[in-house]
């Protein structure tokens, strides 16, 4: 947030204001109104909860700091090392399970995070895992 970073728990509750510097070992979540979140806004907390859940799942798959963009409350975008994951904010774990089942069939380069391209894994659509390679 422009006024400084917030530390939140996995339920979306604000634990503390931590100023301009953050802990690079924790995932970063952007796109949520910090003032509304601090006031206990239910929608903001639900988005943060989904963002934290997504960051945890991404961290189990790829090394590096996950950055989750929650600007669009209906669709989260998590990025780490050149790989972007797009999910809806409801049933994040269910969407991720679809990806987990498909992961062995994907080229390892798509998930390496070391190439010159950005790879997008789109999980927003029921019964689909869409992989896009961007140059």
mmCIF file of N, CA and C in Angstrom, residues 1-87:
data_model
loop_
_atom_site.group_PDB
_atom_site.id
_atom_site.type_symbol
_atom_site.label_atom_id
_atom_site.label_comp_id
_atom_site.label_asym_id
_atom_site.label_seq_id
_atom_site.Cartn_x
_atom_site.Cartn_y
_atom_site.Cartn_z
ATOM 1 N N UNK A 1 0.849 -1.187 0.000
ATOM 2 C CA UNK A 1 0.000 0.000 0.000
ATOM 3 C C UNK A 1 0.884 1.235 0.000
ATOM 4 N N UNK A 2 0.424 2.352 -0.556
ATOM 5 C CA UNK A 2 1.228 3.585 -0.544
ATOM 6 C C UNK A 2 1.615 4.030 0.865
ATOM 7 N N UNK A 3 0.752 3.736 1.826
ATOM 8 C CA UNK A 3 1.034 4.147 3.203
ATOM 9 C C UNK A 3 1.919 3.154 3.938
ATOM 10 N N UNK A 4 2.284 2.083 3.294
ATOM 11 C CA UNK A 4 3.126 1.064 3.917
ATOM 12 C C UNK A 4 2.490 -0.305 3.789
ATOM 13 N N UNK A 5 3.269 -1.310 4.042
ATOM 14 C CA UNK A 5 2.806 -2.689 3.905
ATOM 15 C C UNK A 5 2.058 -3.147 5.147
ATOM 16 N N UNK A 6 1.151 -4.076 4.926
ATOM 17 C CA UNK A 6 0.404 -4.695 6.010
ATOM 18 C C UNK A 6 0.803 -6.159 6.100
ATOM 19 N N UNK A 7 0.865 -6.658 7.294
ATOM 20 C CA UNK A 7 1.066 -8.086 7.519
ATOM 21 C C UNK A 7 -0.305 -8.659 7.842
ATOM 22 N N UNK A 8 -0.726 -9.667 7.063
ATOM 23 C CA UNK A 8 -2.041 -10.265 7.268
ATOM 24 C C UNK A 8 -1.901 -11.756 7.527
ATOM 25 N N UNK A 9 -2.912 -12.321 8.182
ATOM 26 C CA UNK A 9 -2.894 -13.765 8.404
ATOM 27 C C UNK A 9 -3.603 -14.464 7.247
ATOM 28 N N UNK A 10 -3.664 -15.792 7.306
ATOM 29 C CA UNK A 10 -4.240 -16.536 6.194
ATOM 30 C C UNK A 10 -5.750 -16.405 6.102
ATOM 31 N N UNK A 11 -6.378 -15.759 7.081
ATOM 32 C CA UNK A 11 -7.807 -15.488 7.027
ATOM 33 C C UNK A 11 -8.126 -14.096 6.522
ATOM 34 N N UNK A 12 -7.089 -13.307 6.228
ATOM 35 C CA UNK A 12 -7.287 -11.964 5.714
ATOM 36 C C UNK A 12 -7.340 -10.882 6.770
ATOM 37 N N UNK A 13 -7.126 -11.241 8.023
ATOM 38 C CA UNK A 13 -7.139 -10.239 9.097
ATOM 39 C C UNK A 13 -5.790 -9.531 9.161
ATOM 40 N N UNK A 14 -5.829 -8.221 9.368
ATOM 41 C CA UNK A 14 -4.604 -7.430 9.469
ATOM 42 C C UNK A 14 -3.974 -7.674 10.839
ATOM 43 N N UNK A 15 -2.707 -8.075 10.823
ATOM 44 C CA UNK A 15 -1.974 -8.309 12.065
ATOM 45 C C UNK A 15 -1.173 -7.088 12.482
ATOM 46 N N UNK A 16 -0.562 -6.413 11.486
ATOM 47 C CA UNK A 16 0.270 -5.246 11.811
ATOM 48 C C UNK A 16 0.557 -4.444 10.555
ATOM 49 N N UNK A 17 0.860 -3.171 10.752
ATOM 50 C CA UNK A 17 1.399 -2.332 9.676
ATOM 51 C C UNK A 17 2.915 -2.431 9.822
ATOM 52 N N UNK A 18 3.597 -2.792 8.723
ATOM 53 C CA UNK A 18 5.042 -3.032 8.844
ATOM 54 C C UNK A 18 5.880 -2.011 8.092
ATOM 55 N N UNK A 19 5.277 -0.927 7.656
ATOM 56 C CA UNK A 19 6.035 0.141 7.020
ATOM 57 C C UNK A 19 6.402 -0.146 5.580
ATOM 58 N N UNK A 20 7.388 0.599 5.109
ATOM 59 C CA UNK A 20 7.778 0.524 3.692
ATOM 60 C C UNK A 20 8.524 -0.753 3.349
ATOM 61 N N UNK A 21 9.222 -1.324 4.290
ATOM 62 C CA UNK A 21 10.000 -2.535 4.024
ATOM 63 C C UNK A 21 9.172 -3.751 4.398
ATOM 64 N N UNK A 22 9.358 -4.806 3.625
ATOM 65 C CA UNK A 22 8.657 -6.043 3.928
ATOM 66 C C UNK A 22 9.648 -7.190 4.044
ATOM 67 N N UNK A 23 9.144 -8.348 4.350
ATOM 68 C CA UNK A 23 9.965 -9.540 4.499
ATOM 69 C C UNK A 23 9.957 -10.293 3.166
ATOM 70 N N UNK A 24 11.089 -10.344 2.456
ATOM 71 C CA UNK A 24 11.109 -10.997 1.142
ATOM 72 C C UNK A 24 10.886 -12.509 1.188
ATOM 73 N N UNK A 25 10.847 -13.089 2.366
ATOM 74 C CA UNK A 25 10.566 -14.524 2.458
ATOM 75 C C UNK A 25 9.067 -14.799 2.460
ATOM 76 N N UNK A 26 8.258 -13.739 2.593
ATOM 77 C CA UNK A 26 6.806 -13.891 2.573
ATOM 78 C C UNK A 26 6.267 -13.520 1.199
ATOM 79 N N UNK A 27 5.161 -14.115 0.787
ATOM 80 C CA UNK A 27 4.569 -13.725 -0.499
ATOM 81 C C UNK A 27 4.053 -12.286 -0.425
ATOM 82 N N UNK A 28 3.968 -11.636 -1.562
ATOM 83 C CA UNK A 28 3.453 -10.269 -1.639
ATOM 84 C C UNK A 28 2.083 -10.299 -2.306
ATOM 85 N N UNK A 29 1.135 -9.566 -1.751
ATOM 86 C CA UNK A 29 -0.211 -9.465 -2.301
ATOM 87 C C UNK A 29 -0.497 -8.001 -2.574
ATOM 88 N N UNK A 30 -0.848 -7.684 -3.809
ATOM 89 C CA UNK A 30 -1.146 -6.305 -4.181
ATOM 90 C C UNK A 30 -2.570 -6.222 -4.730
ATOM 91 N N UNK A 31 -3.071 -4.985 -4.823
ATOM 92 C CA UNK A 31 -4.367 -4.767 -5.439
ATOM 93 C C UNK A 31 -5.541 -4.781 -4.487
ATOM 94 N N UNK A 32 -5.286 -4.808 -3.192
ATOM 95 C CA UNK A 32 -6.346 -4.786 -2.191
ATOM 96 C C UNK A 32 -6.296 -3.439 -1.482
ATOM 97 N N UNK A 33 -7.443 -2.823 -1.260
ATOM 98 C CA UNK A 33 -7.500 -1.535 -0.569
ATOM 99 C C UNK A 33 -7.119 -1.736 0.898
ATOM 100 N N UNK A 34 -5.967 -1.214 1.323
ATOM 101 C CA UNK A 34 -5.498 -1.467 2.690
ATOM 102 C C UNK A 34 -6.382 -0.839 3.766
ATOM 103 N N UNK A 35 -6.978 0.303 3.466
ATOM 104 C CA UNK A 35 -7.835 0.953 4.463
ATOM 105 C C UNK A 35 -9.100 0.145 4.710
ATOM 106 N N UNK A 36 -9.718 -0.319 3.616
ATOM 107 C CA UNK A 36 -10.926 -1.148 3.772
ATOM 108 C C UNK A 36 -10.591 -2.465 4.455
ATOM 109 N N UNK A 37 -9.429 -3.013 4.126
ATOM 110 C CA UNK A 37 -9.013 -4.267 4.745
ATOM 111 C C UNK A 37 -8.803 -4.070 6.244
ATOM 112 N N UNK A 38 -8.151 -2.969 6.616
ATOM 113 C CA UNK A 38 -7.905 -2.685 8.033
ATOM 114 C C UNK A 38 -9.209 -2.478 8.794
ATOM 115 N N UNK A 39 -10.254 -2.023 8.095
ATOM 116 C CA UNK A 39 -11.556 -1.826 8.726
ATOM 117 C C UNK A 39 -12.365 -3.121 8.798
ATOM 118 N N UNK A 40 -11.806 -4.204 8.260
ATOM 119 C CA UNK A 40 -12.461 -5.504 8.331
ATOM 120 C C UNK A 40 -13.406 -5.799 7.188
ATOM 121 N N UNK A 41 -13.244 -5.130 6.048
ATOM 122 C CA UNK A 41 -14.093 -5.346 4.874
ATOM 123 C C UNK A 41 -14.132 -6.834 4.515
ATOM 124 N N UNK A 42 -15.340 -7.390 4.486
ATOM 125 C CA UNK A 42 -15.502 -8.833 4.243
ATOM 126 C C UNK A 42 -15.015 -9.254 2.862
ATOM 127 N N UNK A 43 -15.305 -8.454 1.836
ATOM 128 C CA UNK A 43 -14.867 -8.797 0.472
ATOM 129 C C UNK A 43 -13.348 -8.773 0.392
ATOM 130 N N UNK A 44 -12.734 -7.750 0.962
ATOM 131 C CA UNK A 44 -11.276 -7.653 0.973
ATOM 132 C C UNK A 44 -10.632 -8.824 1.684
ATOM 133 N N UNK A 45 -11.212 -9.206 2.812
ATOM 134 C CA UNK A 45 -10.667 -10.347 3.557
ATOM 135 C C UNK A 45 -10.787 -11.643 2.762
ATOM 136 N N UNK A 46 -11.901 -11.819 2.046
ATOM 137 C CA UNK A 46 -12.084 -13.032 1.240
ATOM 138 C C UNK A 46 -11.051 -13.087 0.114
ATOM 139 N N UNK A 47 -10.783 -11.944 -0.513
ATOM 140 C CA UNK A 47 -9.792 -11.900 -1.581
ATOM 141 C C UNK A 47 -8.402 -12.180 -1.028
ATOM 142 N N UNK A 48 -8.077 -11.594 0.124
ATOM 143 C CA UNK A 48 -6.776 -11.835 0.742
ATOM 144 C C UNK A 48 -6.640 -13.307 1.124
ATOM 145 N N UNK A 49 -7.680 -13.877 1.671
ATOM 146 C CA UNK A 49 -7.649 -15.297 2.043
ATOM 147 C C UNK A 49 -7.359 -16.166 0.817
ATOM 148 N N UNK A 50 -8.043 -15.887 -0.305
ATOM 149 C CA UNK A 50 -7.804 -16.642 -1.537
ATOM 150 C C UNK A 50 -6.389 -16.400 -2.050
ATOM 151 N N UNK A 51 -5.898 -15.158 -1.944
ATOM 152 C CA UNK A 51 -4.541 -14.834 -2.377
ATOM 153 C C UNK A 51 -3.478 -15.547 -1.570
ATOM 154 N N UNK A 52 -3.679 -15.618 -0.263
ATOM 155 C CA UNK A 52 -2.723 -16.324 0.600
ATOM 156 C C UNK A 52 -2.740 -17.812 0.287
ATOM 157 N N UNK A 53 -3.925 -18.357 0.074
ATOM 158 C CA UNK A 53 -4.038 -19.776 -0.271
ATOM 159 C C UNK A 53 -3.314 -20.064 -1.586
ATOM 160 N N UNK A 54 -3.515 -19.192 -2.578
ATOM 161 C CA UNK A 54 -2.839 -19.366 -3.860
ATOM 162 C C UNK A 54 -1.325 -19.268 -3.694
ATOM 163 N N UNK A 55 -0.852 -18.302 -2.921
ATOM 164 C CA UNK A 55 0.591 -18.142 -2.703
ATOM 165 C C UNK A 55 1.195 -19.395 -2.071
ATOM 166 N N UNK A 56 0.493 -19.999 -1.144
ATOM 167 C CA UNK A 56 0.980 -21.234 -0.510
ATOM 168 C C UNK A 56 1.101 -22.360 -1.538
ATOM 169 N N UNK A 57 0.092 -22.495 -2.377
ATOM 170 C CA UNK A 57 0.102 -23.560 -3.380
ATOM 171 C C UNK A 57 1.205 -23.343 -4.407
ATOM 172 N N UNK A 58 1.399 -22.101 -4.829
ATOM 173 C CA UNK A 58 2.469 -21.790 -5.781
ATOM 174 C C UNK A 58 3.827 -22.099 -5.159
ATOM 175 N N UNK A 59 4.003 -21.745 -3.894
ATOM 176 C CA UNK A 59 5.276 -21.981 -3.209
ATOM 177 C C UNK A 59 5.609 -23.470 -3.123
ATOM 178 N N UNK A 60 4.597 -24.322 -3.121
ATOM 179 C CA UNK A 60 4.833 -25.765 -3.094
ATOM 180 C C UNK A 60 5.304 -26.284 -4.452
ATOM 181 N N UNK A 61 5.108 -25.482 -5.502
ATOM 182 C CA UNK A 61 5.451 -25.900 -6.863
ATOM 183 C C UNK A 61 6.734 -25.276 -7.370
ATOM 184 N N UNK A 62 6.925 -23.984 -7.117
ATOM 185 C CA UNK A 62 8.090 -23.255 -7.618
ATOM 186 C C UNK A 62 8.810 -22.544 -6.493
ATOM 187 N N UNK A 63 10.121 -22.499 -6.584
ATOM 188 C CA UNK A 63 10.908 -21.739 -5.626
ATOM 189 C C UNK A 63 10.823 -20.263 -5.980
ATOM 190 N N UNK A 64 11.003 -19.424 -5.004
ATOM 191 C CA UNK A 64 10.979 -17.993 -5.242
ATOM 192 C C UNK A 64 9.780 -17.352 -4.568
ATOM 193 N N UNK A 65 9.813 -16.042 -4.524
ATOM 194 C CA UNK A 65 8.752 -15.284 -3.870
ATOM 195 C C UNK A 65 7.540 -15.147 -4.794
ATOM 196 N N UNK A 66 6.419 -15.601 -4.332
ATOM 197 C CA UNK A 66 5.178 -15.459 -5.097
ATOM 198 C C UNK A 66 4.636 -14.050 -4.910
ATOM 199 N N UNK A 67 4.244 -13.441 -6.018
ATOM 200 C CA UNK A 67 3.592 -12.136 -5.992
ATOM 201 C C UNK A 67 2.198 -12.322 -6.555
ATOM 202 N N UNK A 68 1.193 -12.027 -5.744
ATOM 203 C CA UNK A 68 -0.195 -12.232 -6.130
ATOM 204 C C UNK A 68 -0.852 -10.876 -6.348
ATOM 205 N N UNK A 69 -1.418 -10.704 -7.542
ATOM 206 C CA UNK A 69 -2.127 -9.472 -7.884
ATOM 207 C C UNK A 69 -3.620 -9.722 -7.746
ATOM 208 N N UNK A 70 -4.244 -8.994 -6.820
ATOM 209 C CA UNK A 70 -5.676 -9.143 -6.555
ATOM 210 C C UNK A 70 -6.451 -7.911 -7.004
ATOM 211 N N UNK A 71 -5.919 -7.186 -7.989
ATOM 212 C CA UNK A 71 -6.596 -5.981 -8.483
ATOM 213 C C UNK A 71 -8.007 -6.305 -8.953
ATOM 214 N N UNK A 72 -8.150 -7.413 -9.680
ATOM 215 C CA UNK A 72 -9.466 -7.879 -10.101
ATOM 216 C C UNK A 72 -9.937 -8.886 -9.056
ATOM 217 N N UNK A 73 -10.941 -8.535 -8.282
ATOM 218 C CA UNK A 73 -11.396 -9.380 -7.176
ATOM 219 C C UNK A 73 -11.959 -10.721 -7.630
ATOM 220 N N UNK A 74 -12.238 -10.865 -8.917
ATOM 221 C CA UNK A 74 -12.771 -12.124 -9.436
ATOM 222 C C UNK A 74 -11.689 -13.046 -9.987
ATOM 223 N N UNK A 75 -10.480 -12.524 -10.181
ATOM 224 C CA UNK A 75 -9.415 -13.300 -10.800
ATOM 225 C C UNK A 75 -8.067 -12.903 -10.203
ATOM 226 N N UNK A 76 -7.400 -13.835 -9.577
ATOM 227 C CA UNK A 76 -6.081 -13.589 -9.005
ATOM 228 C C UNK A 76 -5.005 -14.009 -9.997
ATOM 229 N N UNK A 77 -3.886 -13.289 -9.989
ATOM 230 C CA UNK A 77 -2.750 -13.637 -10.834
ATOM 231 C C UNK A 77 -1.529 -13.758 -9.930
ATOM 232 N N UNK A 78 -0.966 -14.945 -9.861
ATOM 233 C CA UNK A 78 0.242 -15.180 -9.071
ATOM 234 C C UNK A 78 1.416 -15.325 -10.024
ATOM 235 N N UNK A 79 2.510 -14.643 -9.722
ATOM 236 C CA UNK A 79 3.708 -14.701 -10.560
ATOM 237 C C UNK A 79 4.908 -15.094 -9.712
ATOM 238 N N UNK A 80 5.736 -15.937 -10.312
ATOM 239 C CA UNK A 80 7.015 -16.286 -9.700
ATOM 240 C C UNK A 80 7.932 -16.795 -10.803
ATOM 241 N N UNK A 81 9.102 -16.190 -10.904
ATOM 242 C CA UNK A 81 10.135 -16.605 -11.852
ATOM 243 C C UNK A 81 9.625 -16.799 -13.282
ATOM 244 N N UNK A 82 8.864 -15.855 -13.792
ATOM 245 C CA UNK A 82 8.418 -15.927 -15.175
ATOM 246 C C UNK A 82 7.241 -16.839 -15.435
ATOM 247 N N UNK A 83 6.644 -17.380 -14.410
ATOM 248 C CA UNK A 83 5.459 -18.220 -14.559
ATOM 249 C C UNK A 83 4.298 -17.509 -13.873
ATOM 250 N N UNK A 84 3.182 -17.371 -14.615
ATOM 251 C CA UNK A 84 1.988 -16.713 -14.081
ATOM 252 C C UNK A 84 0.852 -17.724 -13.989
ATOM 253 N N UNK A 85 0.183 -17.706 -12.852
ATOM 254 C CA UNK A 85 -0.983 -18.560 -12.643
ATOM 255 C C UNK A 85 -2.202 -17.664 -12.486
ATOM 256 N N UNK A 86 -3.263 -17.939 -13.236
ATOM 257 C CA UNK A 86 -4.505 -17.190 -13.115
ATOM 258 C C UNK A 86 -5.576 -18.114 -12.558
ATOM 259 N N UNK A 87 -6.233 -17.659 -11.483
ATOM 260 C CA UNK A 87 -7.298 -18.449 -10.866
ATOM 261 C C UNK A 87 -8.446 -17.525 -10.476
#
